[in-house]
Coordinates of C-alpha atoms in Angstrom, one line a residue:
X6 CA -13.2 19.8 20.4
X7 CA -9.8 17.7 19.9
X8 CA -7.8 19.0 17.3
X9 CA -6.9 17.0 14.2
X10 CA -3.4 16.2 13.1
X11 CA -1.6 17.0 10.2
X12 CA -1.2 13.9 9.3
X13 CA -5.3 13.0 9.9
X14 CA -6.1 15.8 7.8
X15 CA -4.5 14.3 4.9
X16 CA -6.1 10.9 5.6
X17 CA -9.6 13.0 5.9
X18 CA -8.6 14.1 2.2
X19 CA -8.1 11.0 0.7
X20 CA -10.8 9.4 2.2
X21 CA -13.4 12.6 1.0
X22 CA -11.5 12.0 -2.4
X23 CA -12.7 8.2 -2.3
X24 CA -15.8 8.7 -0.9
X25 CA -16.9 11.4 -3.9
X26 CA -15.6 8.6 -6.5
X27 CA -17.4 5.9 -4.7
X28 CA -20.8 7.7 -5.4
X29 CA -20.0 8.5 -8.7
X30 CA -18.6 5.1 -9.8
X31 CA -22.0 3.4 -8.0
X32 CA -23.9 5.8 -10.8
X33 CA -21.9 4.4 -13.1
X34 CA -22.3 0.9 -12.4
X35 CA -26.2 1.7 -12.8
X36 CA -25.8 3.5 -16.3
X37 CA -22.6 1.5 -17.8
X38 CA -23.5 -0.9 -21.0
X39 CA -23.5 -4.4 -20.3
X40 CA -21.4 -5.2 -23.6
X41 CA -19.5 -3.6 -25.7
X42 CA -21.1 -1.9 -29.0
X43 CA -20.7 -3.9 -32.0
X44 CA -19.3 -0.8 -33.9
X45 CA -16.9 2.2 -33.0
X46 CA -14.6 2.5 -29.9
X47 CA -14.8 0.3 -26.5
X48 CA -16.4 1.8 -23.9
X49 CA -16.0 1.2 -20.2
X50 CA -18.6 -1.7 -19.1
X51 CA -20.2 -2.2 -16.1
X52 CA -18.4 -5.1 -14.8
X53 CA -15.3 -2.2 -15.2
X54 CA -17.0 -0.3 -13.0
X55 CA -17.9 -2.8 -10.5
X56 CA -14.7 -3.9 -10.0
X57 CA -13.3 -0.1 -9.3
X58 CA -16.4 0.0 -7.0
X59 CA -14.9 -3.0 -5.0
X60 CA -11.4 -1.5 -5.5
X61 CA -12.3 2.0 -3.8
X62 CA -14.5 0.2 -0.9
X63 CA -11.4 -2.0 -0.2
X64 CA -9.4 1.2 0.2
X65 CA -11.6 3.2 2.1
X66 CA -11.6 0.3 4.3
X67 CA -7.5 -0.1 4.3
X68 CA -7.4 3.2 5.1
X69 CA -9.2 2.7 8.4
X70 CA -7.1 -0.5 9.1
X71 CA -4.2 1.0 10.6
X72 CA -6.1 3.5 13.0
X73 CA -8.3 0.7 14.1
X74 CA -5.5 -1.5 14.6
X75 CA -3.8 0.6 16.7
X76 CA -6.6 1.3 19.1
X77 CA -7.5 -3.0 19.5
X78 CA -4.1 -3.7 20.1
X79 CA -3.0 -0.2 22.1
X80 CA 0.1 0.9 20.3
X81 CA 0.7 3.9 18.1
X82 CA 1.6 4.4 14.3
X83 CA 4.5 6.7 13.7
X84 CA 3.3 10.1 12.0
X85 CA 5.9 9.4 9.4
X86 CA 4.6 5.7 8.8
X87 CA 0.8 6.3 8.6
X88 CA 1.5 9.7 6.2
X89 CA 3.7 7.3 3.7
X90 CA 1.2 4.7 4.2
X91 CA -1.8 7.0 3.1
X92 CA 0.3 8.7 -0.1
X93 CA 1.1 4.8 -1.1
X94 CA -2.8 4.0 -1.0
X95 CA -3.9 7.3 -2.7
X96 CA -1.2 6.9 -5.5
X97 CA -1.8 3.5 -5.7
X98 CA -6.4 3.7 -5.8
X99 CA -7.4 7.1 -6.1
X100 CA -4.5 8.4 -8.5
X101 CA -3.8 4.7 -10.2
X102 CA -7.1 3.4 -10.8
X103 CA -9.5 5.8 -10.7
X104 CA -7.8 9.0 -12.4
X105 CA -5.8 6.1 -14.6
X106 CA -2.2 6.8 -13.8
X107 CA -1.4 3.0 -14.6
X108 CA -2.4 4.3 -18.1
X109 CA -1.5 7.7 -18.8
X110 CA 1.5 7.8 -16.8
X111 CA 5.0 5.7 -17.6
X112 CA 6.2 3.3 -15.0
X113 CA 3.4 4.0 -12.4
X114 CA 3.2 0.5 -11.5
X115 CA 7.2 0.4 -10.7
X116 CA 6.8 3.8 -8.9
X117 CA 4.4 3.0 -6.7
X118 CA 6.4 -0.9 -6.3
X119 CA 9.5 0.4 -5.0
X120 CA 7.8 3.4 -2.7
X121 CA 6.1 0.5 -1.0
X122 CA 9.2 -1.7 -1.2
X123 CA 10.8 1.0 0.9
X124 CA 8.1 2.0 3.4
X125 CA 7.9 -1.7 4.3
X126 CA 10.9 -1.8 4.7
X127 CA 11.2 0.9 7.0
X128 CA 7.9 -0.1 8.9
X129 CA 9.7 -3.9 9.1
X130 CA 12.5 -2.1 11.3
X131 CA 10.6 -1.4 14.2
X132 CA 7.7 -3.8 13.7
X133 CA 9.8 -6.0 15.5
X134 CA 9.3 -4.2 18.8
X135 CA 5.4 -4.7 18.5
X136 CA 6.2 -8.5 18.2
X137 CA 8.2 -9.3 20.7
X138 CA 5.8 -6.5 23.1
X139 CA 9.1 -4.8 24.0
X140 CA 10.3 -1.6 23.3
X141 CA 13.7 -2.4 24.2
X142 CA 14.5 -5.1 21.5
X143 CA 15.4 -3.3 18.5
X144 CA 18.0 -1.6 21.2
X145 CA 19.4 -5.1 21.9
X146 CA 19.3 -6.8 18.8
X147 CA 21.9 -6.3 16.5
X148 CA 22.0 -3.5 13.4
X149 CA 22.4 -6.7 10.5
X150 CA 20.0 -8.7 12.1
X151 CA 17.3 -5.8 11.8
X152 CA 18.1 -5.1 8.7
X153 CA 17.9 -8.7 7.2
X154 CA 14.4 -9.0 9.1
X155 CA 13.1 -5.3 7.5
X156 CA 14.0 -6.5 4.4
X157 CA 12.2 -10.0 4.2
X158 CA 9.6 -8.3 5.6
X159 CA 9.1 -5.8 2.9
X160 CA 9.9 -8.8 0.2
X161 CA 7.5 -11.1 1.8
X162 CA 4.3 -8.9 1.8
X163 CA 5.2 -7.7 -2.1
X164 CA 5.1 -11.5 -3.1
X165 CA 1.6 -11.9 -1.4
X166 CA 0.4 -8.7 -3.4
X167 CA 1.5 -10.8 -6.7
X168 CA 0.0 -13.6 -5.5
X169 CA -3.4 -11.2 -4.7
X170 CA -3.4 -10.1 -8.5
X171 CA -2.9 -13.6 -10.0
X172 CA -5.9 -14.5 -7.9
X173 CA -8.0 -12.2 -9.1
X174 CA -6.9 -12.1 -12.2
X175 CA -8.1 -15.7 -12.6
X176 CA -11.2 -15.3 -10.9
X177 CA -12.7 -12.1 -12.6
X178 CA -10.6 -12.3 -15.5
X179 CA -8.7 -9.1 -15.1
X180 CA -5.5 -7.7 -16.2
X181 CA -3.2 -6.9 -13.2
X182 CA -0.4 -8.7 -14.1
X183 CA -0.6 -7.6 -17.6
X184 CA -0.6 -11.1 -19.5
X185 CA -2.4 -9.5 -22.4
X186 CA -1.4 -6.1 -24.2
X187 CA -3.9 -3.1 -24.2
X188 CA -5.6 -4.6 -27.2
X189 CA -6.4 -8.1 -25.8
X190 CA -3.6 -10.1 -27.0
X191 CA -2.0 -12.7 -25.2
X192 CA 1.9 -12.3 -24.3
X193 CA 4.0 -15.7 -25.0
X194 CA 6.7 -16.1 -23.4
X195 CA 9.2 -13.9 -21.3
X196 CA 7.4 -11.4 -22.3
X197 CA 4.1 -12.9 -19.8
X198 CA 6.4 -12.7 -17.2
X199 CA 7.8 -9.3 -17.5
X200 CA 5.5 -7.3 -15.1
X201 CA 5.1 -9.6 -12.7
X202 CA 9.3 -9.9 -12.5
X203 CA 9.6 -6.3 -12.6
X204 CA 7.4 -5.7 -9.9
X205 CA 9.5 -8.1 -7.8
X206 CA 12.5 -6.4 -8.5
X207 CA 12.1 -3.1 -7.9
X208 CA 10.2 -3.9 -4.5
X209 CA 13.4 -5.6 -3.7
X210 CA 15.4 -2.5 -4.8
X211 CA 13.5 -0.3 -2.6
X212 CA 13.3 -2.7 0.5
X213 CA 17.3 -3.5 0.1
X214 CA 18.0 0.0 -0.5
X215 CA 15.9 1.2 2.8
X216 CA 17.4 -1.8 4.8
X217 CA 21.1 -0.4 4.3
X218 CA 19.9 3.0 5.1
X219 CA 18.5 1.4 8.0
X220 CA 21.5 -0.7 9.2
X221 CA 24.1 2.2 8.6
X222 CA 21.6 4.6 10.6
X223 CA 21.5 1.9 13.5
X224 CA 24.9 1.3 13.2
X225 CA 25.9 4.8 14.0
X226 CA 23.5 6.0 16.4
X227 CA 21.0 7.9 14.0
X228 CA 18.3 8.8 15.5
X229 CA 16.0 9.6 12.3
X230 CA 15.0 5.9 12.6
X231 CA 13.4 6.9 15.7
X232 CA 10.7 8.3 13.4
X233 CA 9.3 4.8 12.1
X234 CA 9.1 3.2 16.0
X235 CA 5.7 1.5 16.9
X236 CA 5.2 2.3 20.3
X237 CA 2.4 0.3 22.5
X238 CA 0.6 2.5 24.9
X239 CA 1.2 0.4 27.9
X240 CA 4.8 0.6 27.2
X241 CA 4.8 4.4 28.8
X242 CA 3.5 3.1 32.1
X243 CA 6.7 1.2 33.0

């Protein structure tokens, strides 16, 4: 029997950990109330629950991306990459929506924003080599050129999960980019605009921030950044 790594145990975990809520959030979508009571507190509603029901079966199935992914296309994730990948996507699901971190802890949201600013960044780096199908072409391309790439890249992915949550937030009438305060009340203003900017910002901060790490490592021979290198499989056989 093939031993699992380290870094597929923790994947295992997270996936147990979403698999446990998706059974219990399926009970609740059963048991929920329709609408809320006409006296005392809100309650969580049913069409809640159905959307953290769709939220944990897209990240159970995110999670299995990457690994299928490599296999189609025959290259290999970094260990480094896929761990930071699988923290990202259990702070961002399990820990953000389902235990509530958005809510009960400050500046979540931002965390999580610049984490994955930064991974993207340093996944942009050698996600060059799997482009051009050559594993010598972050070796001949220049340190600033890399750099500038890693950090569109990073950018570029961040604006299309902005563009995800004004989708949805139009189509199911949701919250994500937090147009309306806790209590239902529209923002006017700036202040509409405030979480969407923010989350721009610091996914820029953390994907400029990981692209000069990158370019001085690069620049002087590091060879950390051998860590986040894509390799394809067929690579080895030349």
């Amino acid at each position: 029997m093939k031993r699992l790594k380290w870094t597929q145990w923790i994947a295992l975990f997270i996936f147990v950990s979403m698999g446990i809520s998706f059974f219990y959030t399926l009970f609740e979508v059963f048991t929920a109330p329709v609408k809320q009571p006409a006296t005392g507190p809100s309650v969580t509603l049913r069409s809640d629950y159905l959307f953290l029901l769709l939220e944990i079966i897209l990240g159970m199935a995110i999670l299995a991306l990457p690994s299928i992914l490599a296999r189609r296309f025959k290259f290999e994730i970094p260990g480094l990459v896929y761990i930071l990948f699988v923290i990202f996507l259990y702070g961002a699901i399990y820990l953000g929506t389902i235990q509530q971190f958005y809510s009960i802890v400050p500046h979540w949201d931002k965390i999580l924003h610049i984490f994955s600013g930064a991974m993207l960044g340093a996944i942009g780096f050698s996600f060059i080599s799997i482009l051009n199908a050559n594993g010598r072409v972050v070796k001949e391309m220049k340190p600033g050129f890399l750099a500038v790439f890693a950090f569109c890249f990073a950018v570029t992915l961040g604006a299309f999960w902005e563009v995800y949550e004004y989708t949805f937030d139009g189509l199911l009438g949701l919250n994500m980019q937090r147009y309306d305060t806790s209590g239902g009340t529209p923002l006017v203003g700036r202040a509409v605009l405030q979480d969407t900017m923010g989350d721009i910002i610091v996914d820029i901060l953390g994907a400029l921030a990981i692209a000069i790490i990158g370019y001085l490592a690069l620049k002087k021979g590091k060879p950390w950044m051998k860590q986040f290198e894509f390799h394809r499989k067929d690579w080895k056989k030349k």
